[in-house]
Amino acid sequence: MRRGSVAREVVEMCLDARAPDVSDDDRKFAAQVVVDLLPLLIEEVRAKLLPDVMKLVALLPTWSRPTHALRPSVPPDDARMIATLNDWEAGRRAAFAAAAARLRRR
Amino acid sequence: MEASITGRLVAHALETLLDPGTSAENLTAAEVVLRKSQDRLLDTMETVPKAFIAMAPDRLARLRRLLSSTPATRPLPVLATALHGAFDAEFQRLRADSSDILAIRRAHEILALMPRLGIAARMSASDLAFVIGNEDCDVHELYPLLEEWCRAAAEIPACIVNLVEVLRECEDDSPRLDKLAAWVAPSAQGMTDLAGWENGLRCGEKDWDEASARWVAGVADTVDDAPILKALVDWSDNAALVQRAFDCHGTRALDALRRAYDDNAKYPILRVILSTWTAMIGGAR
């Protein structure tokens, strides 16, 4: 029988995707999995792993960062993490606006 | 060569899913990974099908829910053979003891997996009718199987026609079953229901609502109605089912439409739909 938390094991495996030699597809898959698993972790474990998860997500291109899925796992009183999420979302909005402007010019 | 992170994650999740002692919490975590990697899940199922097929019925149900409801389009010959073999084994147990609840649950779950893998067509009609007709299990999950099987059949045998009729009799208000029954076992009531679903789909469209008001008032406007009636034939899944009913059953389908029309004297909108479909298959009213 499997003991221990599979969610925690998988999140820790996903964090290996921070290594520089990991492909973009692998890193994106790991980030998507990790943000969906965070809510399944007990609070202390989530709090311990969250900074590394943020580092993993930061390695994705602006457009691919799963900020909406990540936000519920970020403590509302952690001003630094909330500010980072807001920055990422602002970056995505700017990327979208720039792409729309490029299309209009064509 | 070391596996990619995705490969390692999926392998770990699969191991968790296949472990009969895994807790519900851990299964949920494994499912998060597997739901995001359908291709790898299917590849693995094709490589080691027996490991999956040996699972308990509740675990088979979890596996089914992990798979997209859109049937797999890739060929899965090894898995198909294994699933059919597993079904046959459960079926033999059921033949020996029809009250074997584990056998009936496993047979149901194996059947319910098949349409998600696009491999239902090889089932024998009598086996299908026997298992689906068993009242010990919820049959709703098997409707997609019945649909796929019927679509692939060159001819629908009487035992399946009868099964569809009985299921429809048991369940009011199931568009899925009504649509299947409309072409597998065409009847006046079935055509009325199909016309009702068609009207329900179109209600709220401005042109349709205006035309409906005219029809209810007994006014026909040949110019304004023409594109609406054309859409009832050209842009309607239900019209395609009526056509299929006619292709399969000929005059029986036509008679069902005509009787439905006669039965609905008080419902002019349904009559417009029914008469348009009747004209479509060459039986103008």
Coordinates of N, CA and C in Angstrom, one line a residue, chain B residues 86-277:
Chain B
A86 N -11.5 -9.4 -21.4 CA -11.9 -9.3 -20.0 C -13.5 -9.3 -19.9
F87 N -14.1 -8.6 -20.9 CA -15.6 -8.6 -20.9 C -16.1 -10.0 -21.0
D88 N -15.5 -10.8 -21.9 CA -16.0 -12.2 -22.2 C -15.8 -13.0 -20.9
A89 N -14.7 -12.8 -20.1 CA -14.5 -13.5 -18.9 C -15.6 -13.2 -17.9
E90 N -15.9 -11.9 -17.8 CA -17.0 -11.5 -16.8 C -18.4 -12.1 -17.3
F91 N -18.5 -12.0 -18.6 CA -19.8 -12.5 -19.2 C -20.0 -14.0 -18.9
Q92 N -18.9 -14.8 -19.0 CA -19.0 -16.2 -18.7 C -19.4 -16.4 -17.2
R93 N -18.8 -15.6 -16.3 CA -19.2 -15.7 -14.9 C -20.7 -15.4 -14.7
L94 N -21.1 -14.4 -15.4 CA -22.5 -14.0 -15.3 C -23.5 -15.0 -15.8
R95 N -23.0 -15.7 -16.9 CA -23.9 -16.8 -17.5 C -24.0 -17.9 -16.4
A96 N -22.9 -18.1 -15.7 CA -23.0 -19.2 -14.7 C -23.8 -18.7 -13.5
D97 N -23.7 -17.4 -13.1 CA -24.4 -17.0 -11.9 C -24.8 -15.5 -12.2
S98 N -26.1 -15.3 -12.6 CA -26.5 -14.0 -13.0 C -26.6 -13.0 -11.8
S99 N -26.5 -13.6 -10.6 CA -26.5 -12.7 -9.4 C -25.1 -12.3 -8.9
D100 N -24.1 -12.6 -9.7 CA -22.7 -12.3 -9.3 C -22.5 -10.8 -9.5
I101 N -22.7 -10.0 -8.4 CA -22.7 -8.6 -8.5 C -21.3 -8.0 -8.9
L102 N -20.2 -8.7 -8.5 CA -18.9 -8.2 -8.9 C -18.7 -8.3 -10.4
A103 N -19.2 -9.5 -10.9 CA -19.1 -9.7 -12.4 C -19.9 -8.7 -13.1
I104 N -21.1 -8.4 -12.7 CA -21.9 -7.4 -13.4 C -21.3 -6.0 -13.4
R105 N -20.8 -5.7 -12.2 CA -20.2 -4.3 -12.1 C -18.9 -4.2 -12.9
R106 N -18.1 -5.2 -13.0 CA -16.9 -5.2 -13.8 C -17.3 -5.2 -15.3
A107 N -18.3 -6.0 -15.6 CA -18.7 -6.0 -17.0 C -19.2 -4.6 -17.5
H108 N -20.0 -4.0 -16.6 CA -20.5 -2.7 -16.9 C -19.4 -1.7 -17.1
E109 N -18.4 -1.7 -16.1 CA -17.4 -0.7 -16.2 C -16.5 -0.9 -17.4
I110 N -16.2 -2.2 -17.8 CA -15.4 -2.5 -19.0 C -16.2 -2.0 -20.2
L111 N -17.5 -2.2 -20.2 CA -18.3 -1.7 -21.4 C -18.2 -0.2 -21.4
A112 N -18.4 0.4 -20.3 CA -18.4 1.9 -20.3 C -17.1 2.5 -20.7
L113 N -16.0 1.8 -20.5 CA -14.7 2.3 -21.0 C -14.6 2.3 -22.5
M114 N -15.3 1.3 -23.1 CA -15.0 1.1 -24.6 C -15.3 2.3 -25.5
P115 N -16.4 3.0 -25.3 CA -16.7 4.2 -26.2 C -15.6 5.2 -26.1
R116 N -15.0 5.4 -24.9 CA -14.0 6.4 -24.7 C -12.7 6.1 -25.5
L117 N -12.6 4.8 -25.8 CA -11.4 4.3 -26.5 C -11.8 4.0 -27.9
G118 N -13.1 4.2 -28.3 CA -13.5 4.0 -29.7 C -13.4 2.6 -30.1
I119 N -13.7 1.7 -29.2 CA -13.6 0.2 -29.5 C -14.9 -0.6 -29.2
A120 N -16.0 0.0 -29.3 CA -17.2 -0.6 -28.9 C -17.8 -1.5 -29.9
A121 N -17.5 -1.3 -31.2 CA -18.2 -1.9 -32.3 C -18.1 -3.4 -32.3
R122 N -17.1 -4.0 -31.7 CA -16.9 -5.4 -31.9 C -17.8 -6.3 -30.9
M123 N -18.5 -5.6 -30.0 CA -19.4 -6.4 -29.1 C -20.5 -7.1 -29.8
S124 N -20.8 -8.3 -29.3 CA -22.0 -9.0 -29.9 C -23.3 -8.3 -29.4
A125 N -24.3 -8.3 -30.3 CA -25.5 -7.6 -29.9 C -26.2 -8.3 -28.7
S126 N -26.1 -9.6 -28.7 CA -26.8 -10.3 -27.6 C -26.1 -10.1 -26.2
D127 N -24.8 -10.1 -26.3 CA -24.0 -9.8 -25.0 C -24.3 -8.4 -24.5
L128 N -24.4 -7.5 -25.4 CA -24.6 -6.1 -25.1 C -26.0 -5.9 -24.4
A129 N -27.0 -6.6 -25.1 CA -28.4 -6.5 -24.6 C -28.5 -7.1 -23.2
F130 N -27.8 -8.2 -23.1 CA -27.9 -9.0 -21.8 C -27.3 -8.1 -20.6
V131 N -26.1 -7.5 -20.9 CA -25.5 -6.8 -19.8 C -26.2 -5.4 -19.5
I132 N -26.5 -4.7 -20.6 CA -27.1 -3.4 -20.4 C -28.5 -3.6 -19.8
G133 N -29.2 -4.7 -20.2 CA -30.5 -5.0 -19.7 C -30.6 -5.4 -18.2
N134 N -29.4 -5.6 -17.6 CA -29.3 -6.1 -16.2 C -29.6 -4.8 -15.4
E135 N -30.6 -5.0 -14.5 CA -31.1 -3.8 -13.8 C -30.2 -3.5 -12.5
D136 N -29.2 -4.3 -12.3 CA -28.4 -4.1 -11.1 C -27.4 -2.9 -11.2
C137 N -27.3 -2.4 -12.4 CA -26.3 -1.3 -12.5 C -26.9 -0.1 -13.2
D138 N -26.4 1.1 -12.9 CA -26.8 2.3 -13.6 C -26.4 2.3 -15.0
V139 N -27.4 2.3 -15.9 CA -27.1 2.2 -17.3 C -26.7 3.5 -18.0
H140 N -26.8 4.6 -17.4 CA -26.6 5.9 -18.1 C -25.2 6.0 -18.7
E141 N -24.2 5.4 -18.0 CA -22.8 5.5 -18.5 C -22.7 4.6 -19.7
L142 N -23.7 3.8 -20.0 CA -23.5 2.9 -21.2 C -24.3 3.4 -22.4
Y143 N -24.9 4.6 -22.3 CA -25.6 5.1 -23.5 C -24.6 5.5 -24.6
P144 N -23.4 6.1 -24.2 CA -22.5 6.3 -25.3 C -22.0 5.0 -26.0
L145 N -21.9 3.9 -25.3 CA -21.6 2.7 -25.9 C -22.6 2.2 -26.8
L146 N -23.9 2.3 -26.4 CA -25.0 1.9 -27.3 C -25.0 2.8 -28.6
E147 N -24.8 4.1 -28.4 CA -24.7 4.9 -29.6 C -23.6 4.5 -30.5
E148 N -22.5 4.3 -30.0 CA -21.3 4.0 -30.9 C -21.6 2.6 -31.5
W149 N -22.1 1.7 -30.8 CA -22.4 0.4 -31.3 C -23.4 0.5 -32.5
C150 N -24.5 1.2 -32.2 CA -25.5 1.3 -33.2 C -25.0 2.0 -34.5
R151 N -24.2 3.1 -34.3 CA -23.7 3.8 -35.4 C -22.9 2.9 -36.3
A152 N -22.1 2.0 -35.7 CA -21.2 1.1 -36.4 C -21.9 -0.1 -37.0
A153 N -23.1 -0.4 -36.5 CA -23.7 -1.7 -37.0 C -24.3 -1.5 -38.4
A154 N -24.1 -2.6 -39.2 CA -24.7 -2.5 -40.6 C -26.2 -2.6 -40.5
E155 N -26.7 -3.4 -39.5 CA -28.1 -3.5 -39.3 C -28.3 -3.6 -37.8
I156 N -29.4 -3.0 -37.3 CA -29.6 -3.1 -35.8 C -30.5 -4.3 -35.5
P157 N -30.0 -5.3 -34.8 CA -30.9 -6.4 -34.5 C -32.0 -6.2 -33.6
A158 N -33.0 -7.0 -33.6 CA -34.2 -6.8 -32.8 C -33.9 -6.7 -31.3
C159 N -32.9 -7.4 -30.8 CA -32.7 -7.4 -29.4 C -32.2 -6.0 -28.9
I160 N -31.5 -5.3 -29.8 CA -31.0 -3.9 -29.5 C -32.1 -2.9 -29.7
V161 N -32.9 -3.1 -30.7 CA -34.1 -2.2 -30.9 C -35.0 -2.3 -29.7
N162 N -35.2 -3.5 -29.2 CA -36.1 -3.7 -28.0 C -35.4 -3.1 -26.8
L163 N -34.1 -3.2 -26.7 CA -33.4 -2.6 -25.5 C -33.6 -1.1 -25.5
V164 N -33.4 -0.5 -26.7 CA -33.5 1.0 -26.8 C -34.9 1.4 -26.4
E165 N -35.9 0.6 -26.9 CA -37.3 1.0 -26.6 C -37.6 0.9 -25.1
V166 N -37.1 -0.2 -24.5 CA -37.3 -0.3 -23.1 C -36.7 0.8 -22.3
L167 N -35.4 1.1 -22.6 CA -34.7 2.1 -21.9 C -35.4 3.5 -22.0
R168 N -35.9 3.7 -23.2 CA -36.6 5.0 -23.5 C -37.9 5.0 -22.7
E169 N -38.5 3.9 -22.6 CA -39.8 3.8 -21.8 C -39.5 4.0 -20.3
C170 N -38.3 3.6 -19.9 CA -38.0 3.8 -18.5 C -37.7 5.2 -18.1
E171 N -37.1 5.9 -19.1 CA -36.6 7.2 -18.8 C -37.2 8.3 -19.6
D172 N -37.9 9.2 -19.0 CA -38.5 10.4 -19.6 C -37.4 11.4 -19.7
D173 N -37.5 12.2 -20.8 CA -36.7 13.5 -20.8 C -35.2 13.2 -20.9
S174 N -34.8 12.3 -21.7 CA -33.3 12.1 -21.9 C -33.1 12.4 -23.4
P175 N -32.6 13.5 -23.7 CA -32.3 13.8 -25.1 C -31.5 12.8 -25.8
R176 N -30.5 12.3 -25.1 CA -29.5 11.4 -25.6 C -30.3 10.1 -26.1
L177 N -31.1 9.6 -25.2 CA -31.9 8.4 -25.5 C -32.9 8.6 -26.5
D178 N -33.6 9.8 -26.4 CA -34.6 10.1 -27.4 C -34.0 10.2 -28.8
K179 N -32.8 10.7 -28.9 CA -32.2 10.9 -30.2 C -31.8 9.5 -30.8
L180 N -31.3 8.7 -29.9 CA -30.9 7.3 -30.3 C -32.2 6.5 -30.7
A181 N -33.2 6.6 -29.9 CA -34.4 5.9 -30.2 C -35.1 6.4 -31.5
A182 N -34.9 7.6 -31.8 CA -35.6 8.2 -33.0 C -35.1 7.5 -34.3
W183 N -33.9 7.0 -34.3 CA -33.4 6.3 -35.6 C -33.3 4.8 -35.4
V184 N -33.1 4.4 -34.2 CA -33.0 2.9 -34.0 C -34.3 2.3 -33.9
A185 N -35.3 3.0 -33.3 CA -36.6 2.4 -33.2 C -37.7 3.5 -33.4
P186 N -37.8 4.0 -34.7 CA -38.7 5.1 -34.9 C -40.1 4.9 -34.5
S187 N -40.7 5.9 -33.8 CA -42.1 5.8 -33.4 C -42.7 7.2 -33.5
A188 N -44.0 7.3 -33.5 CA -44.7 8.6 -33.5 C -44.3 9.4 -32.3
Q189 N -44.3 8.8 -31.1 CA -43.9 9.5 -29.9 C -42.5 10.0 -30.0
G190 N -41.6 9.1 -30.5 CA -40.2 9.4 -30.6 C -40.0 10.6 -31.6
M191 N -40.7 10.6 -32.7 CA -40.5 11.8 -33.6 C -41.1 13.1 -33.0
T192 N -42.2 12.9 -32.2 CA -42.7 14.1 -31.5 C -41.6 14.6 -30.5
D193 N -41.0 13.7 -29.8 CA -40.0 14.2 -28.8 C -38.8 14.8 -29.5
L194 N -38.4 14.3 -30.7 CA -37.3 14.8 -31.4 C -37.6 16.2 -31.9
A195 N -38.9 16.4 -32.4 CA -39.3 17.7 -32.8 C -39.3 18.7 -31.6
G196 N -39.7 18.2 -30.5 CA -39.7 19.0 -29.3 C -38.3 19.5 -28.9
W197 N -37.3 18.6 -29.0 CA -35.9 19.0 -28.7 C -35.4 20.0 -29.7
E198 N -35.8 19.8 -31.0 CA -35.4 20.7 -32.1 C -36.0 22.1 -31.7
N199 N -37.2 22.2 -31.4 CA -37.9 23.5 -31.0 C -37.1 24.1 -29.8
G200 N -36.8 23.2 -28.8 CA -36.1 23.7 -27.6 C -34.8 24.3 -28.0
L201 N -34.1 23.7 -28.9 CA -32.8 24.2 -29.3 C -32.9 25.6 -30.0
R202 N -34.0 25.8 -30.7 CA -34.1 27.0 -31.5 C -34.8 28.2 -30.8
C203 N -35.5 27.8 -29.8 CA -36.2 28.9 -29.0 C -35.2 29.9 -28.5
G204 N -35.6 31.2 -28.7 CA -34.7 32.2 -28.2 C -34.0 32.9 -29.4
E205 N -34.0 32.2 -30.6 CA -33.4 32.8 -31.8 C -34.5 33.7 -32.3
K206 N -34.2 35.0 -32.7 CA -35.2 35.9 -33.1 C -36.1 35.4 -34.2
D207 N -35.4 35.0 -35.3 CA -36.2 34.6 -36.5 C -37.1 33.4 -36.2
W208 N -36.6 32.5 -35.4 CA -37.4 31.3 -35.0 C -38.6 31.7 -34.2
D209 N -38.4 32.6 -33.2 CA -39.5 33.0 -32.3 C -40.5 33.8 -33.1
E210 N -40.1 34.6 -34.1 CA -41.1 35.3 -34.9 C -41.9 34.4 -35.7
A211 N -41.2 33.4 -36.4 CA -41.9 32.5 -37.2 C -42.8 31.6 -36.4
S212 N -42.4 31.2 -35.2 CA -43.2 30.4 -34.3 C -44.5 31.1 -34.0
A213 N -44.4 32.4 -33.7 CA -45.6 33.2 -33.4 C -46.5 33.2 -34.6
R214 N -46.0 33.3 -35.8 CA -46.8 33.3 -37.0 C -47.5 31.9 -37.1
W215 N -46.8 30.8 -36.9 CA -47.3 29.5 -37.0 C -48.4 29.2 -36.0
V216 N -48.2 29.7 -34.8 CA -49.2 29.5 -33.7 C -50.5 30.3 -34.1
A217 N -50.3 31.5 -34.8 CA -51.4 32.3 -35.2 C -52.1 31.7 -36.5
G218 N -51.5 30.7 -37.0 CA -52.1 30.1 -38.2 C -51.7 30.8 -39.5
V219 N -50.7 31.6 -39.4 CA -50.3 32.4 -40.6 C -49.0 31.8 -41.2
A220 N -49.0 31.5 -42.5 CA -47.8 31.1 -43.1 C -47.2 32.2 -44.0
D221 N -45.9 32.4 -43.9 CA -45.3 33.4 -44.7 C -44.2 32.7 -45.5
T222 N -44.5 32.4 -46.8 CA -43.6 31.5 -47.5 C -42.3 32.2 -47.8
V223 N -42.2 33.5 -47.9 CA -40.9 34.1 -48.1 C -40.1 34.1 -46.8
D224 N -40.6 34.6 -45.7 CA -39.9 34.6 -44.4 C -39.6 33.2 -43.9
D225 N -40.5 32.3 -44.1 CA -40.4 31.0 -43.6 C -39.3 30.2 -44.3
A226 N -39.1 30.5 -45.6 CA -38.3 29.6 -46.4 C -36.9 29.4 -45.8
P227 N -36.1 30.4 -45.4 CA -34.8 30.1 -44.9 C -34.8 29.4 -43.5
I228 N -35.9 29.6 -42.8 CA -36.0 28.9 -41.5 C -36.3 27.4 -41.7
L229 N -37.1 27.1 -42.6 CA -37.4 25.7 -42.9 C -36.2 25.0 -43.6
K230 N -35.5 25.8 -44.4 CA -34.3 25.2 -45.0 C -33.3 24.8 -43.9
A231 N -33.1 25.7 -42.9 CA -32.2 25.5 -41.8 C -32.6 24.2 -41.0
L232 N -33.9 24.0 -40.9 CA -34.5 22.8 -40.2 C -34.0 21.5 -40.8
V233 N -33.6 21.6 -42.1 CA -33.1 20.4 -42.8 C -31.6 20.5 -42.8
D234 N -31.0 21.6 -43.2 CA -29.6 21.7 -43.5 C -28.7 21.9 -42.2
W235 N -29.3 22.5 -41.2 CA -28.5 22.8 -40.0 C -29.2 22.2 -38.8
S236 N -29.4 20.9 -38.8 CA -30.0 20.2 -37.7 C -29.5 18.8 -37.5
D237 N -28.9 18.6 -36.4 CA -28.5 17.2 -36.1 C -29.7 16.3 -36.0
N238 N -30.8 16.8 -35.6 CA -32.0 16.0 -35.5 C -32.5 15.6 -36.8
A239 N -32.5 16.5 -37.8 CA -32.9 16.2 -39.2 C -32.0 15.0 -39.7
A240 N -30.7 15.1 -39.4 CA -29.8 14.0 -39.8 C -30.2 12.7 -39.2
L241 N -30.7 12.7 -38.0 CA -31.2 11.5 -37.4 C -32.5 10.9 -38.0
V242 N -33.3 11.9 -38.4 CA -34.5 11.5 -39.2 C -34.1 10.8 -40.5
Q243 N -33.2 11.4 -41.1 CA -32.7 10.9 -42.4 C -32.1 9.5 -42.2
R244 N -31.4 9.3 -41.1 CA -30.8 8.0 -40.8 C -31.9 7.0 -40.5
A245 N -32.9 7.5 -39.8 CA -34.1 6.6 -39.5 C -34.7 6.1 -40.8
F246 N -34.8 7.0 -41.8 CA -35.4 6.6 -43.0 C -34.5 5.7 -43.8
D247 N -33.2 6.0 -43.7 CA -32.2 5.1 -44.4 C -32.3 3.7 -43.8
C248 N -32.5 3.6 -42.5 CA -32.5 2.3 -41.9 C -33.8 1.5 -42.0
H249 N -34.9 2.3 -41.9 CA -36.2 1.7 -41.7 C -37.2 2.0 -42.8
G250 N -36.9 2.9 -43.7 CA -37.8 3.2 -44.8 C -39.1 3.7 -44.4
T251 N -40.2 3.1 -44.9 CA -41.5 3.5 -44.6 C -41.9 3.6 -43.1
R252 N -41.3 2.7 -42.3 CA -41.6 2.8 -40.9 C -41.3 4.2 -40.3
A253 N -40.2 4.7 -40.7 CA -39.8 6.1 -40.3 C -40.8 7.1 -40.8
L254 N -41.1 6.9 -42.1 CA -42.1 7.9 -42.7 C -43.4 7.8 -42.0
D255 N -43.9 6.6 -41.7 CA -45.1 6.5 -41.0 C -45.1 7.1 -39.6
A256 N -44.0 6.9 -38.9 CA -43.8 7.5 -37.6 C -43.9 9.0 -37.7
L257 N -43.3 9.6 -38.7 CA -43.4 11.1 -38.8 C -44.8 11.5 -39.1
R258 N -45.5 10.8 -40.0 CA -46.9 11.1 -40.4 C -47.8 11.0 -39.2
R259 N -47.6 9.9 -38.4 CA -48.5 9.7 -37.2 C -48.2 10.8 -36.2
A260 N -46.9 11.2 -36.1 CA -46.6 12.2 -35.1 C -47.3 13.5 -35.5
Y261 N -47.2 13.8 -36.8 CA -47.9 15.0 -37.3 C -49.4 15.0 -37.0
D262 N -50.0 13.9 -37.2 CA -51.5 13.8 -36.9 C -51.7 13.9 -35.4
D263 N -50.8 13.4 -34.6 CA -51.0 13.5 -33.1 C -50.9 14.9 -32.6
N264 N -50.2 15.7 -33.3 CA -49.9 17.1 -32.8 C -50.7 18.2 -33.4
A265 N -52.0 17.9 -33.6 CA -52.8 19.0 -34.2 C -52.9 20.2 -33.3
K266 N -52.7 20.1 -32.0 CA -52.7 21.3 -31.2 C -51.4 22.0 -31.1
Y267 N -50.3 21.5 -31.7 CA -49.0 22.1 -31.6 C -48.4 22.4 -32.9
P268 N -48.8 23.6 -33.4 CA -48.4 24.0 -34.8 C -46.9 24.0 -35.0
I269 N -46.2 24.4 -34.0 CA -44.7 24.5 -34.2 C -44.1 23.1 -34.5
L270 N -44.6 22.2 -33.7 CA -44.1 20.8 -33.9 C -44.5 20.3 -35.2
R271 N -45.7 20.7 -35.6 CA -46.2 20.2 -37.0 C -45.3 20.8 -38.1
V272 N -44.9 22.0 -38.0 CA -44.1 22.6 -39.0 C -42.8 21.8 -39.1
I273 N -42.2 21.5 -37.9 CA -40.9 20.8 -37.9 C -41.1 19.4 -38.5
L274 N -42.2 18.7 -38.1 CA -42.4 17.3 -38.5 C -42.7 17.3 -40.0
S275 N -43.5 18.3 -40.5 CA -43.8 18.2 -42.0 C -42.6 18.6 -42.8
T276 N -41.7 19.4 -42.2 CA -40.5 19.8 -43.0 C -39.6 18.5 -43.1
W277 N -39.5 17.8 -42.0 CA -38.7 16.6 -42.0 C -39.3 15.5 -42.9

